[in-house]
Coordinates of C-alpha atoms in Angstrom, one line a residue:
X24 CA -2.1 -36.7 -128.5
X25 CA -1.0 -36.3 -132.1
X26 CA 2.7 -36.5 -131.1
X27 CA 2.1 -39.6 -129.0
X28 CA 0.3 -41.3 -131.9
X29 CA 3.1 -40.3 -134.3
X30 CA 5.7 -41.6 -131.9
X31 CA 3.8 -44.9 -131.4
X32 CA 3.5 -45.4 -135.2
X33 CA 7.2 -44.6 -135.7
X34 CA 8.2 -46.9 -132.9
X35 CA 5.9 -49.7 -134.2
X36 CA 7.5 -49.4 -137.7
X37 CA 11.0 -49.8 -136.2
X38 CA 9.8 -52.8 -134.0
X39 CA 8.2 -54.4 -137.1
X40 CA 11.4 -53.9 -139.1
X41 CA 13.5 -55.4 -136.2
X42 CA 11.2 -58.4 -136.0
X43 CA 11.4 -59.1 -139.7
X44 CA 15.1 -58.8 -139.7
X45 CA 15.7 -60.9 -136.5
X46 CA 13.8 -63.9 -137.8
X47 CA 16.3 -64.2 -140.6
X48 CA 19.1 -64.8 -138.2
X49 CA 19.9 -67.7 -135.8
X50 CA 19.4 -66.5 -132.2
X51 CA 19.3 -70.0 -130.6
X52 CA 22.1 -69.3 -128.2
X53 CA 20.8 -65.9 -127.1
X54 CA 19.1 -65.5 -123.7
X55 CA 20.1 -68.9 -122.4
X56 CA 22.6 -67.5 -119.9
X57 CA 23.0 -69.2 -116.5
X58 CA 21.7 -67.0 -113.7
X59 CA 24.3 -66.6 -110.9
X60 CA 22.1 -64.7 -108.4
X61 CA 19.7 -65.7 -105.6
X62 CA 16.2 -64.2 -105.5
X63 CA 15.5 -61.5 -102.9
X64 CA 12.4 -60.4 -101.2
X65 CA 11.5 -57.8 -103.8
X66 CA 11.4 -60.0 -106.9
X67 CA 11.9 -63.6 -107.8
X68 CA 14.9 -63.1 -110.2
X69 CA 16.4 -59.8 -109.3
X70 CA 19.3 -59.4 -106.9
X71 CA 21.9 -56.7 -107.2
X72 CA 25.3 -58.3 -106.8
X73 CA 28.1 -57.3 -104.4
X74 CA 31.0 -55.8 -106.4
X75 CA 33.9 -58.2 -106.8
X76 CA 36.7 -55.6 -107.1
X77 CA 40.4 -56.3 -107.8
X78 CA 41.6 -56.0 -104.2
X79 CA 44.9 -57.6 -104.9
X80 CA 45.8 -54.8 -107.2
X81 CA 44.0 -51.9 -105.5
X82 CA 45.1 -52.7 -102.0
X83 CA 48.8 -53.4 -102.8
X84 CA 50.9 -50.4 -101.7
X85 CA 53.4 -51.2 -104.5
X86 CA 50.8 -50.0 -107.0
X87 CA 50.1 -46.8 -105.1
X88 CA 52.1 -44.5 -107.4
X89 CA 50.8 -46.1 -110.6
X90 CA 47.1 -45.8 -109.4
X91 CA 47.5 -42.2 -108.2
X92 CA 49.1 -41.2 -111.5
X93 CA 46.3 -42.8 -113.4
X94 CA 43.7 -40.9 -111.2
X95 CA 45.5 -37.6 -111.9
X96 CA 45.8 -38.1 -115.6
X97 CA 42.1 -39.1 -115.9
X98 CA 41.0 -36.2 -113.7
X99 CA 39.3 -38.8 -111.5
X100 CA 37.8 -38.5 -108.0
X101 CA 39.3 -41.6 -106.4
X102 CA 41.7 -41.5 -103.4
X103 CA 44.1 -44.4 -103.3
X104 CA 45.6 -43.2 -100.0
X105 CA 42.2 -43.6 -98.3
X106 CA 41.8 -47.0 -99.9
X107 CA 45.2 -48.2 -98.4
X108 CA 44.4 -46.7 -95.0
X109 CA 41.0 -48.5 -94.8
X110 CA 42.6 -51.7 -96.0
X111 CA 45.2 -51.4 -93.1
X112 CA 42.4 -50.8 -90.6
X113 CA 40.4 -53.8 -91.9
X114 CA 43.4 -56.0 -91.3
X115 CA 43.3 -55.0 -87.6
X116 CA 39.5 -55.3 -87.4
X117 CA 38.6 -57.9 -90.0
X118 CA 35.0 -58.3 -88.8
X119 CA 34.1 -54.6 -88.7
X120 CA 31.3 -54.2 -91.2
X121 CA 31.6 -50.4 -91.2
X122 CA 35.2 -50.5 -92.4
X123 CA 34.4 -53.1 -95.0
X124 CA 31.7 -51.0 -96.4
X125 CA 33.8 -47.8 -96.4
X126 CA 36.6 -49.7 -98.2
X127 CA 34.3 -51.0 -100.9
X128 CA 32.9 -47.5 -101.5
X129 CA 36.4 -46.0 -101.8
X130 CA 37.6 -48.7 -104.2
X131 CA 34.5 -48.1 -106.3
X132 CA 35.7 -44.6 -106.9
X133 CA 39.0 -45.6 -108.4
X134 CA 38.8 -45.4 -112.3
X135 CA 39.7 -48.3 -114.6
X136 CA 43.4 -48.7 -115.6
X137 CA 44.5 -47.0 -118.8
X138 CA 46.1 -48.6 -121.9
X139 CA 49.9 -48.1 -121.7
X140 CA 50.0 -46.4 -125.1
X141 CA 47.2 -44.0 -124.1
X142 CA 49.1 -42.9 -120.9
X143 CA 51.7 -41.3 -123.2
X144 CA 49.3 -39.1 -125.1
X145 CA 49.2 -36.2 -122.6
X146 CA 46.2 -33.9 -123.1
X147 CA 45.8 -34.4 -126.8
X148 CA 44.2 -37.3 -128.7
X149 CA 46.3 -39.4 -131.2
X150 CA 45.0 -39.2 -134.8
X151 CA 44.7 -42.8 -136.0
X152 CA 43.6 -42.1 -139.6
X153 CA 41.5 -40.1 -142.0
X154 CA 38.7 -41.6 -144.1
X155 CA 36.8 -40.4 -147.1
X156 CA 37.5 -37.3 -149.3
X157 CA 36.9 -33.8 -148.0
X158 CA 34.2 -32.3 -150.1
X159 CA 34.9 -29.1 -151.9
X160 CA 32.1 -26.6 -152.8
X161 CA 31.8 -24.0 -155.5
X162 CA 29.6 -22.0 -153.1
X163 CA 29.7 -21.2 -149.4
X164 CA 28.2 -24.2 -147.6
X165 CA 25.4 -23.5 -145.1
X166 CA 25.1 -24.8 -141.6
X167 CA 22.5 -27.5 -140.8
X168 CA 20.2 -25.1 -139.1
X169 CA 20.1 -22.8 -142.1
X170 CA 19.5 -25.7 -144.5
X171 CA 16.6 -27.2 -142.5
X172 CA 15.0 -23.8 -141.9
X173 CA 14.8 -23.1 -145.6
X174 CA 13.4 -26.6 -146.2
X175 CA 11.0 -26.3 -143.2
X176 CA 12.2 -29.6 -141.6
X177 CA 13.3 -28.7 -138.1
X178 CA 11.9 -26.8 -135.1
X179 CA 13.8 -26.6 -131.9
X180 CA 12.0 -23.6 -130.3
X181 CA 8.5 -25.1 -129.6
X182 CA 9.1 -27.2 -126.5
X183 CA 7.6 -26.0 -123.2
X184 CA 9.9 -28.3 -121.2
X185 CA 13.4 -28.5 -122.5
X186 CA 13.5 -25.4 -124.8
X187 CA 16.2 -25.2 -127.5
X188 CA 17.7 -28.5 -126.2
X189 CA 14.9 -30.5 -127.8
X190 CA 13.7 -30.6 -131.4
X191 CA 10.9 -31.6 -133.8
X192 CA 11.9 -33.3 -137.1
X193 CA 9.3 -33.1 -139.9
X194 CA 8.9 -34.5 -143.4
X195 CA 12.0 -36.1 -144.9
X196 CA 14.2 -35.3 -142.0
X197 CA 12.0 -37.4 -139.8
X198 CA 12.1 -40.1 -142.5
X199 CA 15.9 -39.9 -142.5
X200 CA 16.0 -40.4 -138.8
X201 CA 14.0 -43.6 -139.3
X202 CA 16.1 -44.6 -142.3
X203 CA 19.4 -44.2 -140.3
X204 CA 18.0 -46.4 -137.5
X205 CA 16.9 -49.1 -139.9
X206 CA 20.1 -49.0 -142.0
X207 CA 22.3 -49.1 -138.9
X208 CA 20.4 -52.0 -137.4
X209 CA 20.4 -54.0 -140.6
X210 CA 24.2 -53.6 -140.9
X211 CA 24.7 -54.7 -137.3
X212 CA 22.5 -57.8 -137.9
X213 CA 24.5 -58.6 -141.0
X214 CA 27.6 -58.5 -138.8
X215 CA 26.4 -61.0 -136.2
X216 CA 24.8 -58.7 -133.7
X217 CA 21.6 -59.7 -132.0
X218 CA 18.8 -57.1 -131.4
X219 CA 17.5 -56.3 -127.9
X220 CA 14.7 -53.9 -127.0
X221 CA 15.7 -52.2 -123.8
X222 CA 13.9 -50.0 -121.1
X223 CA 14.7 -46.3 -120.7
X224 CA 14.2 -46.3 -116.9
X225 CA 16.9 -48.0 -114.9
X226 CA 18.0 -48.5 -111.3
X227 CA 20.5 -45.9 -110.2
X228 CA 22.8 -48.7 -109.1
X229 CA 23.0 -50.1 -112.6
X230 CA 24.0 -46.8 -114.1
X231 CA 26.6 -46.1 -111.5
X232 CA 28.0 -49.6 -112.0
X233 CA 28.5 -48.8 -115.6
X234 CA 30.7 -45.8 -114.6
X235 CA 28.3 -42.9 -114.7
X236 CA 27.8 -40.4 -111.9
X237 CA 24.1 -40.0 -111.1
X238 CA 24.2 -37.3 -108.4
X239 CA 26.0 -34.0 -107.8
X240 CA 26.7 -31.1 -110.0
X241 CA 28.8 -33.1 -112.5
X242 CA 26.0 -35.6 -113.3
X243 CA 24.4 -35.8 -116.7
X244 CA 21.7 -38.2 -115.5
X245 CA 18.1 -37.4 -115.0
X246 CA 16.8 -38.8 -111.6
X247 CA 13.1 -39.6 -111.2
X248 CA 11.2 -38.4 -108.2
X249 CA 11.2 -40.9 -105.4
X250 CA 7.6 -39.8 -104.6
X251 CA 6.4 -41.7 -107.7
X252 CA 8.8 -44.7 -107.8
X253 CA 9.5 -47.4 -105.2
X254 CA 13.3 -47.1 -105.4
X255 CA 16.0 -45.0 -107.0
X256 CA 15.3 -44.8 -110.7
X257 CA 16.9 -42.7 -113.5
X258 CA 16.5 -42.1 -117.2
X259 CA 19.0 -44.0 -119.3
X260 CA 21.7 -42.0 -121.1
X261 CA 22.5 -44.9 -123.5
X262 CA 21.4 -48.4 -124.1
X263 CA 24.8 -49.6 -123.0
X264 CA 23.6 -49.4 -119.4
X265 CA 20.4 -51.4 -120.0
X266 CA 22.3 -54.0 -121.9
X267 CA 24.9 -54.3 -119.2
X268 CA 22.0 -54.5 -116.6
X269 CA 20.3 -57.3 -118.7
X270 CA 23.5 -59.4 -118.4
X271 CA 23.8 -58.7 -114.6
X272 CA 24.3 -61.8 -112.5
X273 CA 24.7 -63.9 -115.7
X274 CA 27.2 -66.6 -116.4
X275 CA 28.0 -67.1 -120.1
X276 CA 29.6 -70.1 -121.6
X277 CA 32.7 -69.9 -123.8
X278 CA 30.7 -70.9 -127.0
X279 CA 28.5 -67.8 -126.5
X280 CA 31.5 -65.5 -126.6
X281 CA 32.1 -63.0 -127.9
X282 CA 28.5 -61.8 -127.5
X283 CA 27.4 -58.9 -129.7
X284 CA 24.2 -57.1 -128.9
X285 CA 22.5 -54.1 -130.5
X286 CA 19.7 -51.9 -129.2
X287 CA 17.7 -48.9 -130.4
X288 CA 16.8 -46.5 -127.6
X289 CA 16.0 -43.0 -126.6
X290 CA 18.9 -41.4 -124.6
X291 CA 18.3 -38.8 -122.0
X292 CA 21.1 -36.4 -120.9
X293 CA 21.0 -33.4 -118.6
X294 CA 24.1 -31.9 -120.2
X295 CA 24.4 -28.2 -121.1
X296 CA 26.7 -26.1 -123.2
X297 CA 27.0 -22.4 -123.8
X298 CA 29.6 -22.7 -126.6
X299 CA 28.5 -21.5 -130.0
X300 CA 30.0 -24.6 -131.7
X301 CA 27.4 -26.7 -129.9
X302 CA 24.3 -24.7 -130.7
X303 CA 21.2 -26.1 -132.3
X304 CA 20.7 -29.8 -132.1
X305 CA 24.4 -30.6 -131.7
X306 CA 23.9 -31.2 -127.9
X307 CA 20.4 -32.0 -126.8
X308 CA 18.6 -33.5 -123.8
X309 CA 16.9 -36.4 -125.6
X310 CA 17.8 -38.3 -128.9
X311 CA 17.6 -41.6 -130.6
X312 CA 20.7 -43.9 -130.7
X313 CA 21.7 -47.3 -132.0
X314 CA 24.1 -48.9 -129.6
X315 CA 26.6 -51.8 -129.8
X316 CA 27.5 -53.8 -126.8
X317 CA 29.9 -56.7 -126.6
X318 CA 31.1 -59.2 -124.1
X319 CA 34.3 -61.2 -124.5
X320 CA 37.0 -63.2 -122.7
X321 CA 39.6 -60.9 -121.1
X322 CA 42.3 -61.5 -123.6
X323 CA 40.0 -60.7 -126.6
X324 CA 38.4 -57.4 -125.6
X325 CA 41.1 -55.3 -127.4
X326 CA 40.3 -57.3 -130.6
X327 CA 36.6 -56.7 -130.1
X328 CA 37.2 -53.0 -129.6
X329 CA 39.0 -52.9 -133.0
X330 CA 36.1 -54.7 -134.6
X331 CA 33.7 -52.1 -133.3
X332 CA 35.9 -49.3 -134.5
X333 CA 36.2 -50.8 -137.9
X334 CA 32.4 -51.2 -138.2
X335 CA 31.9 -47.5 -137.3
X336 CA 34.5 -46.5 -139.9
X337 CA 32.9 -48.5 -142.7
X338 CA 29.4 -47.6 -141.6
X339 CA 29.9 -43.8 -141.6
X340 CA 32.2 -43.9 -144.7
X341 CA 29.4 -45.6 -146.6
X342 CA 27.3 -42.4 -146.1
X343 CA 29.9 -40.3 -148.0
X344 CA 31.3 -38.5 -144.9
X345 CA 34.9 -37.2 -144.4
X346 CA 36.1 -38.8 -141.2
X347 CA 39.0 -38.9 -138.8
X348 CA 39.5 -41.4 -136.0
X349 CA 41.0 -40.4 -132.7
X350 CA 42.6 -42.5 -129.9
X351 CA 41.5 -40.5 -126.9
X352 CA 43.8 -39.3 -124.1
X353 CA 43.3 -40.4 -120.4
X354 CA 41.2 -37.4 -119.3
X355 CA 38.6 -38.2 -122.0
X356 CA 38.0 -41.8 -120.9
X357 CA 35.5 -41.5 -118.1
X358 CA 35.8 -43.8 -115.1
X359 CA 35.0 -47.1 -117.0
X360 CA 37.1 -47.1 -120.2
X361 CA 40.5 -48.6 -120.6
X362 CA 40.7 -47.3 -124.1
X363 CA 38.4 -45.2 -126.2
X364 CA 38.2 -44.3 -129.9
X365 CA 36.2 -41.3 -131.2
X366 CA 35.1 -41.1 -134.9
X367 CA 34.6 -37.5 -136.0
X368 CA 33.0 -36.1 -139.2
X369 CA 33.9 -32.8 -140.9
X370 CA 31.1 -30.3 -140.9
X371 CA 31.5 -28.1 -144.0
X372 CA 29.0 -25.5 -142.8
X373 CA 30.4 -25.0 -139.4
X374 CA 34.0 -25.7 -140.6
X375 CA 34.7 -28.0 -137.6
X376 CA 35.2 -31.6 -136.6
X377 CA 32.3 -33.1 -134.7
X378 CA 32.2 -36.4 -132.8
X379 CA 29.8 -38.9 -134.4
X380 CA 30.5 -41.8 -132.2
X381 CA 32.9 -43.5 -129.9
X382 CA 33.7 -47.1 -128.8
X383 CA 35.3 -48.2 -125.6
X384 CA 37.0 -51.2 -124.0
X385 CA 35.9 -51.2 -120.4
X386 CA 37.8 -54.4 -119.6
X387 CA 36.3 -55.9 -116.3
X388 CA 35.2 -52.6 -114.8
X389 CA 31.5 -53.2 -115.4
X390 CA 31.5 -56.9 -115.1
X391 CA 33.1 -56.9 -111.6
X392 CA 30.3 -54.5 -110.5
X393 CA 27.5 -56.4 -112.2
X394 CA 28.6 -60.0 -111.9
X395 CA 29.0 -60.8 -115.6
X396 CA 31.2 -64.0 -115.7
X397 CA 32.3 -67.1 -117.5
X398 CA 33.0 -69.6 -114.8
X399 CA 35.1 -67.8 -112.2
X400 CA 36.4 -65.2 -114.7
X401 CA 34.9 -61.7 -114.9
X402 CA 34.4 -61.0 -118.6
X403 CA 35.3 -57.8 -120.5
X404 CA 32.7 -55.4 -121.9
X405 CA 33.0 -53.3 -125.0
X406 CA 30.5 -50.6 -126.2
X407 CA 30.2 -48.4 -129.3
X408 CA 27.7 -46.1 -131.1
X409 CA 26.4 -47.2 -134.5
X410 CA 24.2 -44.2 -134.9
X411 CA 23.5 -41.1 -132.8
X412 CA 20.9 -39.3 -134.9
X413 CA 21.3 -35.5 -134.3
X414 CA 25.0 -35.2 -135.1
X415 CA 24.8 -37.7 -137.9
X416 CA 22.0 -35.8 -139.7
X417 CA 24.0 -32.5 -139.2
X418 CA 27.0 -34.1 -140.9
X419 CA 24.8 -35.6 -143.7
X420 CA 23.0 -32.4 -144.5
X421 CA 26.1 -30.2 -144.4
X422 CA 28.1 -32.6 -146.5
X423 CA 25.5 -33.4 -149.2
X424 CA 23.9 -29.9 -149.6
X425 CA 23.5 -28.5 -153.1
X426 CA 23.7 -24.9 -154.5
X427 CA 19.9 -24.7 -154.8
X428 CA 19.4 -25.6 -151.1
X429 CA 18.4 -29.2 -151.7
X430 CA 20.2 -32.2 -150.0
X431 CA 21.2 -35.4 -151.7
X432 CA 20.3 -38.6 -149.9
X433 CA 23.1 -41.1 -149.6
X434 CA 22.4 -44.2 -151.7
X435 CA 22.4 -46.6 -148.7
X436 CA 19.5 -44.7 -147.1
X437 CA 17.4 -44.4 -150.3
X438 CA 15.7 -47.8 -150.0
X439 CA 14.5 -46.8 -146.5
X440 CA 13.1 -43.4 -147.7
X441 CA 10.9 -44.6 -150.5
X442 CA 13.8 -44.6 -153.0
X443 CA 13.9 -40.8 -152.9
X444 CA 17.3 -39.4 -153.9
X445 CA 17.0 -35.8 -152.9
X446 CA 15.4 -33.6 -150.2
X447 CA 14.2 -30.3 -151.7
X448 CA 11.5 -27.6 -151.3
X449 CA 9.3 -29.5 -153.7
X450 CA 9.3 -32.5 -151.3
X451 CA 8.6 -30.4 -148.2
X452 CA 6.2 -27.7 -149.4
X453 CA 3.2 -29.5 -147.9
X454 CA 4.5 -29.1 -144.4
X455 CA 2.9 -26.2 -142.6
X456 CA 5.2 -23.5 -141.3
X457 CA 4.6 -23.0 -137.6
X458 CA 5.2 -19.8 -135.7
X459 CA 5.2 -19.7 -131.9
X460 CA 2.6 -17.3 -130.4
X461 CA 3.7 -15.3 -127.4
X462 CA 1.3 -15.8 -124.6
X463 CA -0.4 -12.5 -123.5
X464 CA -1.1 -11.9 -119.8
X465 CA -4.4 -10.1 -119.1
X466 CA -4.1 -7.1 -116.9
X467 CA -6.2 -7.0 -113.9

């Protein structure tokens, strides 16, 4: 009950902050999209669209080699030979619904095209640039876990449900999480983004239409029990999916483009790792993230992607981090991305680079599946991460640690943390140190 109350208070403070910020911006155009769908028997305004795939490209045998090479380079699961075979069968039996359905299902498995430059990268990413100075220490820098243990700010061994893949932030570490969310959101609003509060439970079809697998051994998606829900529902892995779903079946006008949306959400991922580099809170099942989502005309999505990347660079550099930007190779793109940049930070304690965020141009992959249009044109979607809390706090603590074990708070975050400039033992001594108690089984 205490944790629920604490979460509600924290969430309320973020909502209040968002409300105060949003009223300072003009949102008159937002939410006035034209609905392109017809109601169905389940709800008055919800109807999942039939995917409008690029059959002229996918079913043209002249493109077979190009598509097959793309699938192999991206380590995808699509089969272009099966697509062409079913297309030939459909030409002989144009009214056969089974063949039509099978063809659509096979076309849905084909990944997005890949940017021509990226196709030449092979297995390794291309380093775009470095940002910020690499900090030098006159002592051996500690890892995040060691720093927070001495300051009594983190526990990731107290959960009865997800074990070491979950965590408790306390004291000024919890304050820093809130500060990062507020700072990130305020910068996005300053840059013309509009805030949206999104749900964490989504239809399976929406998540799959965004390019994520929801079933099978490779899935990172949590599925909810059908015994308790009326249809297939899953926990969202990122607000990108909810924002895309919000725009499903919507027709935007040209003066609404490019559309820039921002959302704060909890992200749920069933991913696991046994590598020592990803220990602690580096890879967890649930975390808070601030997401960017954009919609543009087809010829302008590459420009919007560069805008998202430049925002991430400025944003993380303002926190005093040493960064490098990578243009990712085909096998790192997922099914949906045409091009993807990763922004990594140097972790002095672990002596390694760590991904802080990424941004992707998905072209019309998602819009063709979700019916996001401007007139008869399927628009392009772009997404990016403005703040993924766990890895960002790891980078901040390891970069700004001091010889006495304290951590300097970056100046941009100080107004959101009561103008404090340092995290030290003096500021955390009131937090009780908790020790797990082993449960004893009574002998009969």
